């Protein structure tokens, strides 16, 4: 068996209210947890990225705290994971500033996040520079750790492509080989998790999500409002599985044989929507039970969380310092008076 360890890196922004939904889990965190079993992993809270949209201090603070607990609870075993906050490693922004100089405006103008804003009617003059240069900060986040793989959902794919482009330009401009080109890691079946409305990508801002750490009653409500088969009026009507979000989620969270049985019954009109939804709710509760328990434990032990964050920051800084020193030397900032 091939045991060469790869370096894995990913980040999550504490946007919305900072909590994670099953789209984040299936799209990114699950792959990260799987990869962390045999590889060296870096996972960070992209708190500086959140400033592009969150500019109320209490909100940002609460979001960061929530996301830290959510992520740690889902990760569980941290033995191969360096978990840290982006703002604890100031080299990210130094590298961003350096990379800004080799990044053409045109490349960033084509970025989705920026284009989406314009399409939503936001005036170009109103877009803040943080949002505009977001892909460059993300490139710095990634290149700093020279990862092999970056597990993310498909919505981040373009950002990884921009990162590769920036890395190539840097290497070419400075005739160096400092930055290896990172690969996105996006398994097809979880590339885009659709929302409970069955129409758009699951996202906090669209309100079409299923939470992981909310109270059971809230999650139950989210499950009960999930889109199924609009053509089915009575329990005895044969139902459709394709495009039915309840079955879509069940495929991820239940035993294959059991869900096959439910699918068969549904097709034959032998099981009610509410029964299948209850089954999904129970399955989610079972699947996430260990993480939900860890979440409560972590919430009640702020000192141990602080310790994890502190250790993570120290270890991430060590790697970041090495990279930034290499970069400084490569571009000519290091000279005979450097110390
Ligand atoms: P963020 O915080 O929006 O999302 C976190 C991760 O969840 C994935 N995701 C989804 N995947 C599939 N289906 C969905 N419906 C879905 N919704 C969210 C996202 O693709 C992402 O992987 N810019 C990043 C954070 C970041 C980062 C980085 C990631 C900053 N620097 C460096 C990797 C490497 C973001 O805002 O993700």
mmCIF file of C-alpha atoms and ligand atoms in Angstrom:
data_model
loop_
_atom_site.group_PDB
_atom_site.id
_atom_site.type_symbol
_atom_site.label_atom_id
_atom_site.label_comp_id
_atom_site.label_asym_id
_atom_site.label_seq_id
_atom_site.Cartn_x
_atom_site.Cartn_y
_atom_site.Cartn_z
ATOM 1 C CA UNK A 1 0.000 0.000 0.000
ATOM 2 C CA UNK A 2 1.225 3.472 -0.878
ATOM 3 C CA UNK A 3 1.939 5.294 2.363
ATOM 4 C CA UNK A 4 3.438 8.533 1.074
ATOM 5 C CA UNK A 5 1.706 11.242 3.041
ATOM 6 C CA UNK A 6 0.133 14.107 1.216
ATOM 7 C CA UNK A 7 -0.384 17.565 2.563
ATOM 8 C CA UNK A 8 -4.027 18.615 2.695
ATOM 9 C CA UNK A 9 -5.372 22.106 3.319
ATOM 10 C CA UNK A 10 -8.806 23.650 3.529
ATOM 11 C CA UNK A 11 -10.565 26.630 5.053
ATOM 12 C CA UNK A 12 -14.077 27.694 5.961
ATOM 13 C CA UNK A 13 -15.366 31.249 6.280
ATOM 14 C CA UNK A 14 -17.346 32.172 9.402
ATOM 15 C CA UNK A 15 -20.121 33.758 7.331
ATOM 16 C CA UNK A 16 -23.880 33.506 7.916
ATOM 17 C CA UNK A 17 -24.045 32.779 11.633
ATOM 18 C CA UNK A 18 -20.831 30.759 11.606
ATOM 19 C CA UNK A 19 -22.548 27.386 11.829
ATOM 20 C CA UNK A 20 -22.109 24.566 9.335
ATOM 21 C CA UNK A 21 -24.845 22.815 7.355
ATOM 22 C CA UNK A 22 -24.857 19.385 5.764
ATOM 23 C CA UNK A 23 -23.773 20.959 2.449
ATOM 24 C CA UNK A 24 -20.517 22.122 4.048
ATOM 25 C CA UNK A 25 -20.107 18.759 5.678
ATOM 26 C CA UNK A 26 -20.694 16.649 2.565
ATOM 27 C CA UNK A 27 -18.968 19.074 0.212
ATOM 28 C CA UNK A 28 -15.773 19.603 2.180
ATOM 29 C CA UNK A 29 -15.486 18.566 5.837
ATOM 30 C CA UNK A 30 -16.251 14.886 5.243
ATOM 31 C CA UNK A 31 -13.499 14.580 2.622
ATOM 32 C CA UNK A 32 -11.139 16.447 4.904
ATOM 33 C CA UNK A 33 -11.837 14.080 7.823
ATOM 34 C CA UNK A 34 -11.315 11.063 5.577
ATOM 35 C CA UNK A 35 -8.041 12.408 4.189
ATOM 36 C CA UNK A 36 -6.813 13.353 7.656
ATOM 37 C CA UNK A 37 -6.601 9.692 8.644
ATOM 38 C CA UNK A 38 -3.441 9.144 6.582
ATOM 39 C CA UNK A 39 -2.148 12.567 5.681
ATOM 40 C CA UNK A 40 -0.829 15.779 7.127
ATOM 41 C CA UNK A 41 -3.657 18.277 7.300
ATOM 42 C CA UNK A 42 -4.192 21.990 7.811
ATOM 43 C CA UNK A 43 -7.675 23.345 8.438
ATOM 44 C CA UNK A 44 -8.334 26.955 9.261
ATOM 45 C CA UNK A 45 -11.110 29.365 10.119
ATOM 46 C CA UNK A 46 -10.938 31.988 7.368
ATOM 47 C CA UNK A 47 -11.874 34.835 9.687
ATOM 48 C CA UNK A 48 -10.239 37.624 7.664
ATOM 49 C CA UNK A 49 -12.231 36.520 4.623
ATOM 50 C CA UNK A 50 -15.439 37.066 6.614
ATOM 51 C CA UNK A 51 -14.663 40.791 6.879
ATOM 52 C CA UNK A 52 -15.671 41.217 3.257
ATOM 53 C CA UNK A 53 -19.296 40.904 4.373
ATOM 54 C CA UNK A 54 -19.403 41.045 8.175
ATOM 55 C CA UNK A 55 -18.491 44.370 9.661
ATOM 56 C CA UNK A 56 -20.237 44.219 12.999
ATOM 57 C CA UNK A 57 -17.834 43.279 15.744
ATOM 58 C CA UNK A 58 -20.190 41.221 17.924
ATOM 59 C CA UNK A 59 -21.418 39.285 14.933
ATOM 60 C CA UNK A 60 -17.942 38.428 13.700
ATOM 61 C CA UNK A 61 -16.807 37.413 17.176
ATOM 62 C CA UNK A 62 -19.789 35.130 17.712
ATOM 63 C CA UNK A 63 -19.450 33.615 14.228
ATOM 64 C CA UNK A 64 -15.800 32.736 14.747
ATOM 65 C CA UNK A 65 -16.593 31.084 18.081
ATOM 66 C CA UNK A 66 -19.444 29.110 16.555
ATOM 67 C CA UNK A 67 -17.417 27.943 13.580
ATOM 68 C CA UNK A 68 -14.500 26.847 15.757
ATOM 69 C CA UNK A 69 -16.812 24.644 17.845
ATOM 70 C CA UNK A 70 -18.621 23.296 14.770
ATOM 71 C CA UNK A 71 -15.422 22.348 13.003
ATOM 72 C CA UNK A 72 -13.731 20.830 16.027
ATOM 73 C CA UNK A 73 -16.821 18.794 16.835
ATOM 74 C CA UNK A 74 -16.946 17.386 13.307
ATOM 75 C CA UNK A 75 -13.232 16.665 13.151
ATOM 76 C CA UNK A 76 -13.042 14.669 16.366
ATOM 77 C CA UNK A 77 -9.560 13.201 16.171
ATOM 78 C CA UNK A 78 -7.028 15.981 15.691
ATOM 79 C CA UNK A 79 -3.867 13.891 15.705
ATOM 80 C CA UNK A 80 -2.973 14.634 12.051
ATOM 81 C CA UNK A 81 -4.636 18.040 11.896
ATOM 82 C CA UNK A 82 -3.271 21.499 12.483
ATOM 83 C CA UNK A 83 -6.341 23.572 13.221
ATOM 84 C CA UNK A 84 -5.953 27.338 13.345
ATOM 85 C CA UNK A 85 -7.414 30.763 12.731
ATOM 86 C CA UNK A 86 -6.233 32.662 9.673
ATOM 87 C CA UNK A 87 -5.844 35.886 11.685
ATOM 88 C CA UNK A 88 -3.397 34.165 14.036
ATOM 89 C CA UNK A 89 -0.967 33.761 11.134
ATOM 90 C CA UNK A 90 -0.298 37.284 9.833
ATOM 91 C CA UNK A 91 1.930 35.954 7.042
ATOM 92 C CA UNK A 92 -1.237 35.209 5.034
ATOM 93 C CA UNK A 93 -1.816 38.906 4.439
ATOM 94 C CA UNK A 94 1.862 39.584 3.759
ATOM 95 C CA UNK A 95 1.858 36.917 1.089
ATOM 96 C CA UNK A 96 -1.380 38.309 -0.335
ATOM 97 C CA UNK A 97 0.253 41.731 -0.677
ATOM 98 C CA UNK A 98 3.208 40.194 -2.490
ATOM 99 C CA UNK A 99 0.990 38.091 -4.767
ATOM 100 C CA UNK A 100 -1.127 41.159 -5.615
ATOM 101 C CA UNK A 101 1.831 42.388 -7.627
ATOM 102 C CA UNK A 102 1.937 39.498 -10.024
ATOM 103 C CA UNK A 103 -1.837 39.062 -10.304
ATOM 104 C CA UNK A 104 -3.445 40.709 -13.333
ATOM 105 C CA UNK A 105 -6.638 42.655 -12.777
ATOM 106 C CA UNK A 106 -8.331 40.679 -15.549
ATOM 107 C CA UNK A 107 -7.854 37.388 -13.747
ATOM 108 C CA UNK A 108 -9.628 38.664 -10.653
ATOM 109 C CA UNK A 109 -12.374 40.412 -12.617
ATOM 110 C CA UNK A 110 -13.388 37.001 -13.928
ATOM 111 C CA UNK A 111 -13.813 35.583 -10.399
ATOM 112 C CA UNK A 112 -17.346 34.407 -9.577
ATOM 113 C CA UNK A 113 -17.641 36.121 -6.189
ATOM 114 C CA UNK A 114 -17.014 39.500 -7.789
ATOM 115 C CA UNK A 115 -19.110 38.840 -10.887
ATOM 116 C CA UNK A 116 -22.012 37.550 -8.763
ATOM 117 C CA UNK A 117 -22.065 40.799 -6.816
ATOM 118 C CA UNK A 118 -22.257 42.828 -10.008
ATOM 119 C CA UNK A 119 -24.987 40.549 -11.350
ATOM 120 C CA UNK A 120 -26.958 41.083 -8.131
ATOM 121 C CA UNK A 121 -26.993 44.770 -8.978
ATOM 122 C CA UNK A 122 -24.220 45.968 -6.668
ATOM 123 C CA UNK A 123 -22.412 48.932 -8.238
ATOM 124 C CA UNK A 124 -18.799 48.273 -9.120
ATOM 125 C CA UNK A 125 -17.831 51.331 -7.084
ATOM 126 C CA UNK A 126 -19.503 49.812 -4.019
ATOM 127 C CA UNK A 127 -17.624 46.486 -4.068
ATOM 128 C CA UNK A 128 -15.011 46.598 -1.344
ATOM 129 C CA UNK A 129 -11.412 45.773 -2.136
ATOM 130 C CA UNK A 130 -11.473 42.856 0.312
ATOM 131 C CA UNK A 131 -14.165 41.148 -1.704
ATOM 132 C CA UNK A 132 -12.475 41.990 -4.982
ATOM 133 C CA UNK A 133 -9.082 40.631 -3.957
ATOM 134 C CA UNK A 134 -10.559 37.673 -2.045
ATOM 135 C CA UNK A 135 -9.114 35.150 -4.553
ATOM 136 C CA UNK A 136 -5.612 36.533 -3.960
ATOM 137 C CA UNK A 137 -5.943 36.095 -0.200
ATOM 138 C CA UNK A 138 -7.240 32.604 -0.829
ATOM 139 C CA UNK A 139 -4.249 31.910 -3.064
ATOM 140 C CA UNK A 140 -1.985 33.103 -0.244
ATOM 141 C CA UNK A 141 -3.862 30.874 2.258
ATOM 142 C CA UNK A 142 -3.214 27.887 0.066
ATOM 143 C CA UNK A 143 0.263 28.489 -1.329
ATOM 144 C CA UNK A 144 1.631 29.283 2.114
ATOM 145 C CA UNK A 145 1.326 25.613 3.080
ATOM 146 C CA UNK A 146 2.226 24.105 -0.326
ATOM 147 C CA UNK A 147 -0.530 21.497 -0.134
ATOM 148 C CA UNK A 148 -1.011 18.660 -2.607
ATOM 149 C CA UNK A 149 -4.788 18.615 -2.286
ATOM 150 C CA UNK A 150 -7.449 21.141 -1.369
ATOM 151 C CA UNK A 151 -10.791 19.466 -0.544
ATOM 152 C CA UNK A 152 -13.614 21.916 -1.318
ATOM 153 C CA UNK A 153 -17.036 22.051 -2.920
ATOM 154 C CA UNK A 154 -17.336 22.902 -6.607
ATOM 155 C CA UNK A 155 -18.168 26.534 -5.840
ATOM 156 C CA UNK A 156 -14.522 26.966 -4.801
ATOM 157 C CA UNK A 157 -13.033 25.283 -7.848
ATOM 158 C CA UNK A 158 -12.437 28.513 -9.711
ATOM 159 C CA UNK A 159 -10.544 29.878 -6.722
ATOM 160 C CA UNK A 160 -8.180 26.912 -6.831
ATOM 161 C CA UNK A 161 -7.680 27.477 -10.561
ATOM 162 C CA UNK A 162 -6.853 31.124 -9.896
ATOM 163 C CA UNK A 163 -4.442 29.961 -7.179
ATOM 164 C CA UNK A 164 -2.691 27.673 -9.650
ATOM 165 C CA UNK A 165 -2.506 30.503 -12.147
ATOM 166 C CA UNK A 166 -0.983 32.849 -9.543
ATOM 167 C CA UNK A 167 1.505 30.183 -8.435
ATOM 168 C CA UNK A 168 2.620 29.649 -12.024
ATOM 169 C CA UNK A 169 3.017 33.363 -12.589
ATOM 170 C CA UNK A 170 5.045 33.705 -9.415
ATOM 171 C CA UNK A 171 7.325 30.817 -10.310
ATOM 172 C CA UNK A 172 7.776 32.153 -13.838
ATOM 173 C CA UNK A 173 8.319 35.773 -12.848
ATOM 174 C CA UNK A 174 10.922 34.964 -10.224
ATOM 175 C CA UNK A 175 12.362 31.928 -11.984
ATOM 176 C CA UNK A 176 11.654 29.839 -8.934
ATOM 177 C CA UNK A 177 9.993 26.583 -8.062
ATOM 178 C CA UNK A 178 8.730 27.669 -4.680
ATOM 179 C CA UNK A 179 5.086 26.968 -5.244
ATOM 180 C CA UNK A 180 3.873 23.529 -6.315
ATOM 181 C CA UNK A 181 0.497 23.704 -8.051
ATOM 182 C CA UNK A 182 -2.285 22.522 -5.713
ATOM 183 C CA UNK A 183 -5.032 20.200 -6.931
ATOM 184 C CA UNK A 184 -8.668 20.643 -5.938
ATOM 185 C CA UNK A 185 -10.197 17.526 -4.410
ATOM 186 C CA UNK A 186 -13.865 17.447 -5.378
ATOM 187 C CA UNK A 187 -15.590 14.049 -5.494
ATOM 188 C CA UNK A 188 -18.370 14.220 -8.084
ATOM 189 C CA UNK A 189 -21.217 12.989 -5.857
ATOM 190 C CA UNK A 190 -20.667 15.742 -3.290
ATOM 191 C CA UNK A 191 -19.455 18.549 -5.564
ATOM 192 C CA UNK A 192 -22.688 20.501 -5.165
ATOM 193 C CA UNK A 193 -25.177 19.585 -2.468
ATOM 194 C CA UNK A 194 -28.537 20.983 -3.428
ATOM 195 C CA UNK A 195 -30.709 22.780 -0.905
ATOM 196 C CA UNK A 196 -33.949 21.639 0.702
ATOM 197 C CA UNK A 197 -35.818 23.615 -1.991
ATOM 198 C CA UNK A 198 -34.398 21.210 -4.584
ATOM 199 C CA UNK A 199 -33.574 24.157 -6.838
ATOM 200 C CA UNK A 200 -30.389 25.827 -5.737
ATOM 201 C CA UNK A 201 -27.134 24.976 -4.028
ATOM 202 C CA UNK A 202 -27.518 24.538 -0.275
ATOM 203 C CA UNK A 203 -26.479 27.784 1.289
ATOM 204 C CA UNK A 204 -27.006 29.735 4.481
ATOM 205 C CA UNK A 205 -27.997 32.881 2.652
ATOM 206 C CA UNK A 206 -30.766 31.099 0.720
ATOM 207 C CA UNK A 207 -32.275 29.529 3.852
ATOM 208 C CA UNK A 208 -32.431 26.120 2.135
ATOM 209 C CA UNK A 209 -30.136 24.245 4.504
ATOM 210 C CA UNK A 210 -30.214 21.514 7.122
ATOM 211 C CA UNK A 211 -28.225 22.304 10.248
ATOM 212 C CA UNK A 212 -25.958 19.933 12.110
ATOM 213 C CA UNK A 213 -25.753 21.371 15.617
ATOM 214 C CA UNK A 214 -29.104 23.110 16.030
ATOM 215 C CA UNK A 215 -31.788 21.905 18.440
ATOM 216 C CA UNK A 216 -33.538 18.771 17.279
ATOM 217 C CA UNK A 217 -36.824 20.650 16.798
ATOM 218 C CA UNK A 218 -35.189 23.096 14.388
ATOM 219 C CA UNK A 219 -33.564 20.312 12.365
ATOM 220 C CA UNK A 220 -36.826 18.406 12.270
ATOM 221 C CA UNK A 221 -38.569 21.448 10.831
ATOM 222 C CA UNK A 222 -35.864 21.833 8.180
ATOM 223 C CA UNK A 223 -36.199 18.168 7.237
ATOM 224 C CA UNK A 224 -39.993 18.353 7.125
ATOM 225 C CA UNK A 225 -39.849 21.300 4.708
ATOM 226 C CA UNK A 226 -37.574 19.421 2.291
ATOM 227 C CA UNK A 227 -38.668 19.203 -1.324
ATOM 228 C CA UNK A 228 -39.876 15.740 -2.374
ATOM 229 C CA UNK A 229 -42.074 14.913 -5.373
ATOM 230 C CA UNK A 230 -44.580 17.673 -6.177
ATOM 231 C CA UNK A 231 -46.595 15.413 -8.512
ATOM 232 C CA UNK A 232 -47.456 13.021 -5.698
ATOM 233 C CA UNK A 233 -50.786 13.970 -4.106
ATOM 234 C CA UNK A 234 -51.660 10.823 -2.120
ATOM 235 C CA UNK A 235 -49.597 8.252 -0.267
ATOM 236 C CA UNK A 236 -50.772 5.611 -2.704
ATOM 237 C CA UNK A 237 -49.511 7.580 -5.747
ATOM 238 C CA UNK A 238 -46.268 6.153 -7.140
ATOM 239 C CA UNK A 239 -43.483 8.582 -6.189
ATOM 240 C CA UNK A 240 -40.336 9.781 -7.944
ATOM 241 C CA UNK A 241 -36.895 9.387 -6.438
ATOM 242 C CA UNK A 242 -34.996 11.479 -8.990
ATOM 243 C CA UNK A 243 -34.731 15.089 -7.877
ATOM 244 C CA UNK A 244 -36.308 14.157 -4.556
ATOM 245 C CA UNK A 245 -34.090 15.822 -1.998
ATOM 246 C CA UNK A 246 -35.033 13.537 0.904
ATOM 247 C CA UNK A 247 -33.681 10.539 -0.979
ATOM 248 C CA UNK A 248 -30.752 12.556 -2.196
ATOM 249 C CA UNK A 249 -29.702 13.177 1.433
ATOM 250 C CA UNK A 250 -30.623 9.660 2.570
ATOM 251 C CA UNK A 251 -28.064 8.266 0.122
ATOM 252 C CA UNK A 252 -25.337 9.951 2.151
ATOM 253 C CA UNK A 253 -26.497 9.200 5.653
ATOM 254 C CA UNK A 254 -27.997 5.720 5.682
ATOM 255 C CA UNK A 255 -27.283 2.086 4.956
ATOM 256 C CA UNK A 256 -27.615 1.273 1.274
ATOM 257 C CA UNK A 257 -29.967 -1.694 1.704
ATOM 258 C CA UNK A 258 -32.325 0.159 3.980
ATOM 259 C CA UNK A 259 -32.630 3.187 1.724
ATOM 260 C CA UNK A 260 -33.172 0.861 -1.261
ATOM 261 C CA UNK A 261 -36.123 -0.600 0.523
ATOM 262 C CA UNK A 262 -37.579 2.865 1.176
ATOM 263 C CA UNK A 263 -37.007 3.838 -2.457
ATOM 264 C CA UNK A 264 -38.818 0.765 -3.668
ATOM 265 C CA UNK A 265 -41.780 1.393 -1.392
ATOM 266 C CA UNK A 266 -41.875 5.043 -2.419
ATOM 267 C CA UNK A 267 -41.946 4.166 -6.088
ATOM 268 C CA UNK A 268 -44.836 1.814 -5.432
ATOM 269 C CA UNK A 269 -46.813 4.309 -3.361
ATOM 270 C CA UNK A 270 -46.447 2.304 -0.169
ATOM 271 C CA UNK A 271 -44.803 4.822 2.098
ATOM 272 C CA UNK A 272 -45.804 8.381 3.026
ATOM 273 C CA UNK A 273 -43.542 11.419 2.579
ATOM 274 C CA UNK A 274 -43.703 12.100 6.279
ATOM 275 C CA UNK A 275 -42.435 8.608 7.077
ATOM 276 C CA UNK A 276 -39.440 9.001 4.774
ATOM 277 C CA UNK A 277 -38.746 12.413 6.241
ATOM 278 C CA UNK A 278 -38.871 10.996 9.744
ATOM 279 C CA UNK A 279 -36.434 8.336 8.632
ATOM 280 C CA UNK A 280 -34.088 11.041 7.314
ATOM 281 C CA UNK A 281 -34.378 12.993 10.559
ATOM 282 C CA UNK A 282 -33.609 9.910 12.663
ATOM 283 C CA UNK A 283 -30.708 9.012 10.384
ATOM 284 C CA UNK A 284 -29.210 12.479 10.676
ATOM 285 C CA UNK A 285 -29.504 12.407 14.445
ATOM 286 C CA UNK A 286 -27.793 9.045 14.549
ATOM 287 C CA UNK A 287 -25.066 10.006 12.093
ATOM 288 C CA UNK A 288 -24.190 13.239 13.845
ATOM 289 C CA UNK A 289 -24.727 12.010 17.435
ATOM 290 C CA UNK A 290 -20.985 11.718 18.252
ATOM 291 C CA UNK A 291 -20.266 15.162 16.776
ATOM 292 C CA UNK A 292 -23.228 16.733 18.579
ATOM 293 C CA UNK A 293 -21.975 15.278 21.828
ATOM 294 C CA UNK A 294 -18.453 16.579 21.204
ATOM 295 C CA UNK A 295 -19.944 19.983 20.423
ATOM 296 C CA UNK A 296 -21.559 20.166 23.876
ATOM 297 C CA UNK A 297 -18.330 19.019 25.533
ATOM 298 C CA UNK A 298 -16.240 21.582 23.671
ATOM 299 C CA UNK A 299 -18.717 24.328 24.459
ATOM 300 C CA UNK A 300 -18.287 23.553 28.136
ATOM 301 C CA UNK A 301 -14.503 23.533 28.036
ATOM 302 C CA UNK A 302 -13.342 26.869 26.596
ATOM 303 C CA UNK A 303 -9.835 26.405 27.991
ATOM 304 C CA UNK A 304 -9.204 23.238 26.030
ATOM 305 C CA UNK A 305 -10.547 24.888 22.862
ATOM 306 C CA UNK A 306 -8.216 27.818 23.447
ATOM 307 C CA UNK A 307 -5.325 25.415 23.830
ATOM 308 C CA UNK A 308 -6.134 23.729 20.509
ATOM 309 C CA UNK A 309 -6.281 27.117 18.761
ATOM 310 C CA UNK A 310 -3.034 28.228 20.351
ATOM 311 C CA UNK A 311 -1.157 25.058 19.445
ATOM 312 C CA UNK A 312 -2.565 25.208 15.920
ATOM 313 C CA UNK A 313 -1.465 28.830 15.508
ATOM 314 C CA UNK A 314 2.060 28.021 16.657
ATOM 315 C CA UNK A 315 2.428 25.089 14.299
ATOM 316 C CA UNK A 316 0.890 26.914 11.337
ATOM 317 C CA UNK A 317 3.141 29.930 11.975
ATOM 318 C CA UNK A 318 6.220 27.736 11.827
ATOM 319 C CA UNK A 319 5.321 26.561 8.322
ATOM 320 C CA UNK A 320 4.182 30.016 7.235
ATOM 321 C CA UNK A 321 7.378 31.644 8.430
ATOM 322 C CA UNK A 322 9.464 29.227 6.435
ATOM 323 C CA UNK A 323 7.492 29.940 3.258
ATOM 324 C CA UNK A 324 7.494 33.695 3.726
ATOM 325 C CA UNK A 325 11.268 33.698 4.264
ATOM 326 C CA UNK A 326 11.724 31.732 1.067
ATOM 327 C CA UNK A 327 9.462 34.167 -0.761
ATOM 328 C CA UNK A 328 11.300 37.203 0.594
ATOM 329 C CA UNK A 329 14.611 35.766 -0.517
ATOM 330 C CA UNK A 330 13.243 34.842 -3.938
ATOM 331 C CA UNK A 331 11.840 38.261 -4.747
ATOM 332 C CA UNK A 332 14.814 40.258 -3.448
ATOM 333 C CA UNK A 333 13.525 41.563 -0.137
ATOM 334 C CA UNK A 334 16.315 39.731 1.635
ATOM 335 C CA UNK A 335 19.678 41.510 1.278
ATOM 336 C CA UNK A 336 23.017 41.839 3.015
ATOM 337 C CA UNK A 337 21.552 43.982 5.796
ATOM 338 C CA UNK A 338 18.785 41.535 6.557
ATOM 339 C CA UNK A 339 18.932 39.937 9.976
HETATM 340 P P1 LIG B 1 -17.238 28.485 2.494
HETATM 341 O O1 LIG B 1 -17.006 28.896 3.891
HETATM 342 O O2 LIG B 1 -18.268 29.232 1.718
HETATM 343 O O3 LIG B 1 -17.621 26.956 2.441
HETATM 344 C C1 LIG B 1 -16.906 25.965 3.134
HETATM 345 C C2 LIG B 1 -16.797 24.711 2.289
HETATM 346 O O4 LIG B 1 -18.082 24.137 2.073
HETATM 347 C C3 LIG B 1 -18.301 23.920 0.684
HETATM 348 N N1 LIG B 1 -19.740 24.057 0.401
HETATM 349 C C4 LIG B 1 -20.441 23.189 -0.341
HETATM 350 N N2 LIG B 1 -20.082 22.064 -0.981
HETATM 351 C C5 LIG B 1 -21.034 21.390 -1.671
HETATM 352 N N3 LIG B 1 -22.332 21.793 -1.709
HETATM 353 C C6 LIG B 1 -22.757 22.923 -1.083
HETATM 354 N N4 LIG B 1 -24.018 23.296 -1.134
HETATM 355 C C7 LIG B 1 -21.773 23.679 -0.360
HETATM 356 N N5 LIG B 1 -21.821 24.832 0.358
HETATM 357 C C8 LIG B 1 -20.568 25.052 0.814
HETATM 358 C C9 LIG B 1 -17.468 24.996 0.002
HETATM 359 O O5 LIG B 1 -17.170 24.676 -1.335
HETATM 360 C C10 LIG B 1 -16.222 25.013 0.877
HETATM 361 O O6 LIG B 1 -15.319 23.988 0.522
HETATM 362 N N6 LIG B 1 -13.397 30.721 0.208
HETATM 363 C C11 LIG B 1 -13.762 29.574 1.029
HETATM 364 C C12 LIG B 1 -12.946 29.465 2.299
HETATM 365 C C13 LIG B 1 -11.472 29.503 2.088
HETATM 366 C C14 LIG B 1 -10.671 28.408 1.613
HETATM 367 C C15 LIG B 1 -9.345 28.915 1.597
HETATM 368 C C16 LIG B 1 -10.956 27.102 1.231
HETATM 369 C C17 LIG B 1 -10.646 30.558 2.312
HETATM 370 N N7 LIG B 1 -9.366 30.220 2.019
HETATM 371 C C18 LIG B 1 -8.282 28.114 1.184
HETATM 372 C C19 LIG B 1 -9.882 26.284 0.809
HETATM 373 C C20 LIG B 1 -8.586 26.804 0.794
HETATM 374 C C21 LIG B 1 -15.228 29.687 1.409
HETATM 375 O O7 LIG B 1 -15.727 30.783 1.546
HETATM 376 O O8 LIG B 1 -15.864 28.511 1.694
#
